[in-house]
XYZ file of C-alpha atoms in Angstrom:
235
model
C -23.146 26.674 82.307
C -20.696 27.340 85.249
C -18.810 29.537 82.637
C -21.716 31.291 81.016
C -22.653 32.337 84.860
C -18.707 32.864 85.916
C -18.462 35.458 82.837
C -21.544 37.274 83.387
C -20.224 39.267 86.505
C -17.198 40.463 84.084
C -19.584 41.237 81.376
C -21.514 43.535 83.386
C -18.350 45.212 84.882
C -17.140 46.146 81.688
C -20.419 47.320 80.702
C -20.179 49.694 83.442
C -16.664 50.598 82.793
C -18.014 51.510 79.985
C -20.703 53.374 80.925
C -18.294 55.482 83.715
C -16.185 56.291 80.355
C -19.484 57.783 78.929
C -20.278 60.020 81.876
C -16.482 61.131 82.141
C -16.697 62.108 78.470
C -19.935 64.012 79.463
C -18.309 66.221 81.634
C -14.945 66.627 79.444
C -17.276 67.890 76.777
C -19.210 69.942 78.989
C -16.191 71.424 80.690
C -14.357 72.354 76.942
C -17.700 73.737 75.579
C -17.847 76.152 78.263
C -14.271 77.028 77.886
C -14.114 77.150 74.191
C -16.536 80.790 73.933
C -19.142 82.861 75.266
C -22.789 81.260 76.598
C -25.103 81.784 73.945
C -28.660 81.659 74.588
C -28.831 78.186 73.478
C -26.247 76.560 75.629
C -27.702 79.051 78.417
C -30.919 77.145 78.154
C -29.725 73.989 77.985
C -27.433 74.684 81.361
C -30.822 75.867 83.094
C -32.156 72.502 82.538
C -29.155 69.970 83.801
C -29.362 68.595 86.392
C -26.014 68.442 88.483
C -24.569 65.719 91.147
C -25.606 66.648 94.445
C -22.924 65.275 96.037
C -19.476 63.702 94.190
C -16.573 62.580 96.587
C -14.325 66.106 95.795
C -15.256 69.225 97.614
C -14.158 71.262 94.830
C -16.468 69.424 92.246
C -19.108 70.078 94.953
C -18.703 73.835 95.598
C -18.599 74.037 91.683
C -21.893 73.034 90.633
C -23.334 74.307 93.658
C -21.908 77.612 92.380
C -22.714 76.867 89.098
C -26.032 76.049 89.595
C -26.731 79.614 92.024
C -25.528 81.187 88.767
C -28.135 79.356 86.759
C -31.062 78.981 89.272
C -30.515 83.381 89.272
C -30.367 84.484 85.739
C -32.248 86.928 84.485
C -32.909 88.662 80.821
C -29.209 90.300 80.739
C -27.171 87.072 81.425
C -25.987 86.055 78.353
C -24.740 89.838 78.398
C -23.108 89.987 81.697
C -21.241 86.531 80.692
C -20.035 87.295 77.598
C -18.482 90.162 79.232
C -17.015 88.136 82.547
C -16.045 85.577 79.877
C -13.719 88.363 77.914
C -12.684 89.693 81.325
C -11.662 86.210 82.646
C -10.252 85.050 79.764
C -8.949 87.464 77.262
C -8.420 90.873 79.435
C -7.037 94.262 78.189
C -3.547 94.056 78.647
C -0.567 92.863 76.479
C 1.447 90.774 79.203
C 0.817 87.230 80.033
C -0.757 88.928 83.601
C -3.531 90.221 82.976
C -6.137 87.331 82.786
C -6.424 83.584 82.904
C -5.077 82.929 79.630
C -6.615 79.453 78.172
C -2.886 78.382 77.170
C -0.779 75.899 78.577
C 1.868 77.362 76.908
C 1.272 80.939 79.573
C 1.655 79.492 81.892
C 4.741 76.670 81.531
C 7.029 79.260 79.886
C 9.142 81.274 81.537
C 8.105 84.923 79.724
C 4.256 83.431 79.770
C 4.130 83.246 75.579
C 1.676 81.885 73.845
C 2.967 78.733 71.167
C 5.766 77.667 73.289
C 6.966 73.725 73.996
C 3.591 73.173 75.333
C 1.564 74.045 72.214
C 4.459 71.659 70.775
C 3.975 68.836 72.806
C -0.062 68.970 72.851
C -0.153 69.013 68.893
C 2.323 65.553 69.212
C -0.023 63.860 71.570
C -2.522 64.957 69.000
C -1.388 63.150 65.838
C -0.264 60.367 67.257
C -3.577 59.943 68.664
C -5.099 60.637 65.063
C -6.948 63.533 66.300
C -6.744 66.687 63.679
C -7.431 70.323 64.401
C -10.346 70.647 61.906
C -11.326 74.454 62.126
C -9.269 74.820 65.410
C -7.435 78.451 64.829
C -5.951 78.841 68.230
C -3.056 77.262 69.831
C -3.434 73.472 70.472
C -2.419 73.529 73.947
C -5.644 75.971 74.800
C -8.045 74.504 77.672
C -10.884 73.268 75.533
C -8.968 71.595 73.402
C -7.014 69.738 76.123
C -10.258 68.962 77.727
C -11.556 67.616 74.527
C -8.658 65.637 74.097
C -9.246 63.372 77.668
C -13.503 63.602 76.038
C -12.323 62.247 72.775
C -10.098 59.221 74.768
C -12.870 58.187 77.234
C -15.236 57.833 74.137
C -12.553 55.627 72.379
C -12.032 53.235 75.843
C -15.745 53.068 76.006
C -16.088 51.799 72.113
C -12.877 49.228 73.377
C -14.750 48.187 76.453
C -17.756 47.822 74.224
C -16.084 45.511 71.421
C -14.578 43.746 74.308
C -10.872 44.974 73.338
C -9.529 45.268 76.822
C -5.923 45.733 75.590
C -6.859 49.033 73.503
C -9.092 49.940 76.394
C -6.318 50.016 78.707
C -4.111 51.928 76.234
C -6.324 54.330 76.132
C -6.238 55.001 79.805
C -2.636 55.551 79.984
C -3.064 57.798 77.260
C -5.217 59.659 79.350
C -3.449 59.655 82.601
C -0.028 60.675 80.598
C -1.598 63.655 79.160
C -3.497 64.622 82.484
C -0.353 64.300 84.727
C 2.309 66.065 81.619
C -0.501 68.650 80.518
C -3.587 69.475 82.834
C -2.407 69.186 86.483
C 0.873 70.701 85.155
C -0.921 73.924 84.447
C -4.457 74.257 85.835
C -3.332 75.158 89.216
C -2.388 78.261 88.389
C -4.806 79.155 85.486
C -7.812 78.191 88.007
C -6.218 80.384 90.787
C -6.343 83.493 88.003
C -9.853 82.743 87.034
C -10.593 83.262 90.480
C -8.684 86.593 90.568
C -10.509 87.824 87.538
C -13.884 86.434 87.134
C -17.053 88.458 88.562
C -19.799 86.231 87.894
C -20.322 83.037 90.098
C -20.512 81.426 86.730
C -17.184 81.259 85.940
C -16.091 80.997 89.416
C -17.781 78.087 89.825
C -15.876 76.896 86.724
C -12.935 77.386 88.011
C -13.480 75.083 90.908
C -15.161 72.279 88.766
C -12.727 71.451 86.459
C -9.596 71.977 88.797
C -11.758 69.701 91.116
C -12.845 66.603 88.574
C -9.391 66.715 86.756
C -7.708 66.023 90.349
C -10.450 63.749 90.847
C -10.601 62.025 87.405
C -6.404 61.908 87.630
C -6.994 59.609 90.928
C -9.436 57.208 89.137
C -7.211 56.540 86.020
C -3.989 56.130 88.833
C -6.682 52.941 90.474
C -8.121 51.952 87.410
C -4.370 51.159 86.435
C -3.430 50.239 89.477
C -5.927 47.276 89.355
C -4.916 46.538 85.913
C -1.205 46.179 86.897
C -1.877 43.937 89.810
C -3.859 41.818 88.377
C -0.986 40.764 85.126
């Protein structure tokens, strides 16, 4: 009995382990979806009718969905429009240097004549097979935004399942999968690609993107580093 009750309390903490992993692939997906293309009226919709943290513990997450949220609260018949458009502005631009948007590409903005399928792309497409992850229909560059968001989505799911099928030892694999690739690949790069959506966006929309996912990466990078932490001082 005095074991059934001592293993409860770790039960339930891994149970909500799990369930954090959960919510951080939420947002992962949520972040690479709205990176990947253009709002459609569908995923407009479904937007309008989330419901975002009022309060998180990073400023930046904060200011994001509040932005985010203004955008939505706002729109009008001509949105889907006017974001498709901020979305090519932001993202895809008219020019032919590496200058003249916030390209979605690691590989931009880690090379030293900002090219597209550089070591980055390289790299990104390693992590991905030795994760067992393929491209499916992907036709772009692996090291673009969504993708790399999709990838930390994809690796919270899979510690969740471990957590769930009480493998702690995969679980914990998984997490220094996930801090690797955010401190080699995300905070290596979305610095500076934030800073240029900022510079070319129009719409609160995407500026309130920008803020979000430079926020919760910096945020989510800290919670892997104590998660860890923990781990380490406890073997």
């Amino acid at each position: 009995m005095a074991e059934n009750m001592a293993a409860a309390p770790a039960a339930e903490e891994e149970m909500d382990l799990a369930a954090l992993m959960d919510g951080r692939a939420r947002t992962y997906g949520l972040m690479a979806r709205l990176f990947l293309k253009e709002v459609d009226k569908a995923a407009l919709t479904e937007l309008q009718g989330m419901r975002f943290p009022a309060a998180t513990s990073s400023a930046k997450v904060d200011e994001g969905y509040h932005m985010l949220y203004d955008y939505l609260r706002t729109s009008w018949d001509d949105s889907i429009t006017e974001l498709a458009i901020d979305y090519v502005r932001t993202f895809i631009g008219h020019g032919v240097n590496g200058f003249s948007a916030a390209y979605p590409f690691e590989s931009v903005y880690t090379s030293e004549r900002r090219l597209m399928m550089q070591e980055a792309r390289a790299e990104v497409l390693q992590t991905l097979r030795e994760n067992n992850l393929k491209r499916g229909r992907w036709t772009e560059g692996e090291d673009h935004i969504a993708l790399e968001l999709e990838f930390m989505q994809r690796m919270a799911m899979r510690t969740a399942e471990a957590l769930r099928a009480g493998d702690e030892d995969k679980a914990i694999e998984k997490l220094r999968t996930q801090q690797k690739f955010a401190q080699d690949h995300l905070l290596n790069w979305l610095p500076m690609m934030t800073e240029d959506m900022r510079r070319f966006a129009r719409t609160m929309f995407y500026q309130g993107l920008a803020q979000l996912v430079m926020g919760y990466v910096e945020e989510d990078a800290d919670l892997l580093e104590e998660l860890l932490d923990s781990v380490d001082q406890a073997a």
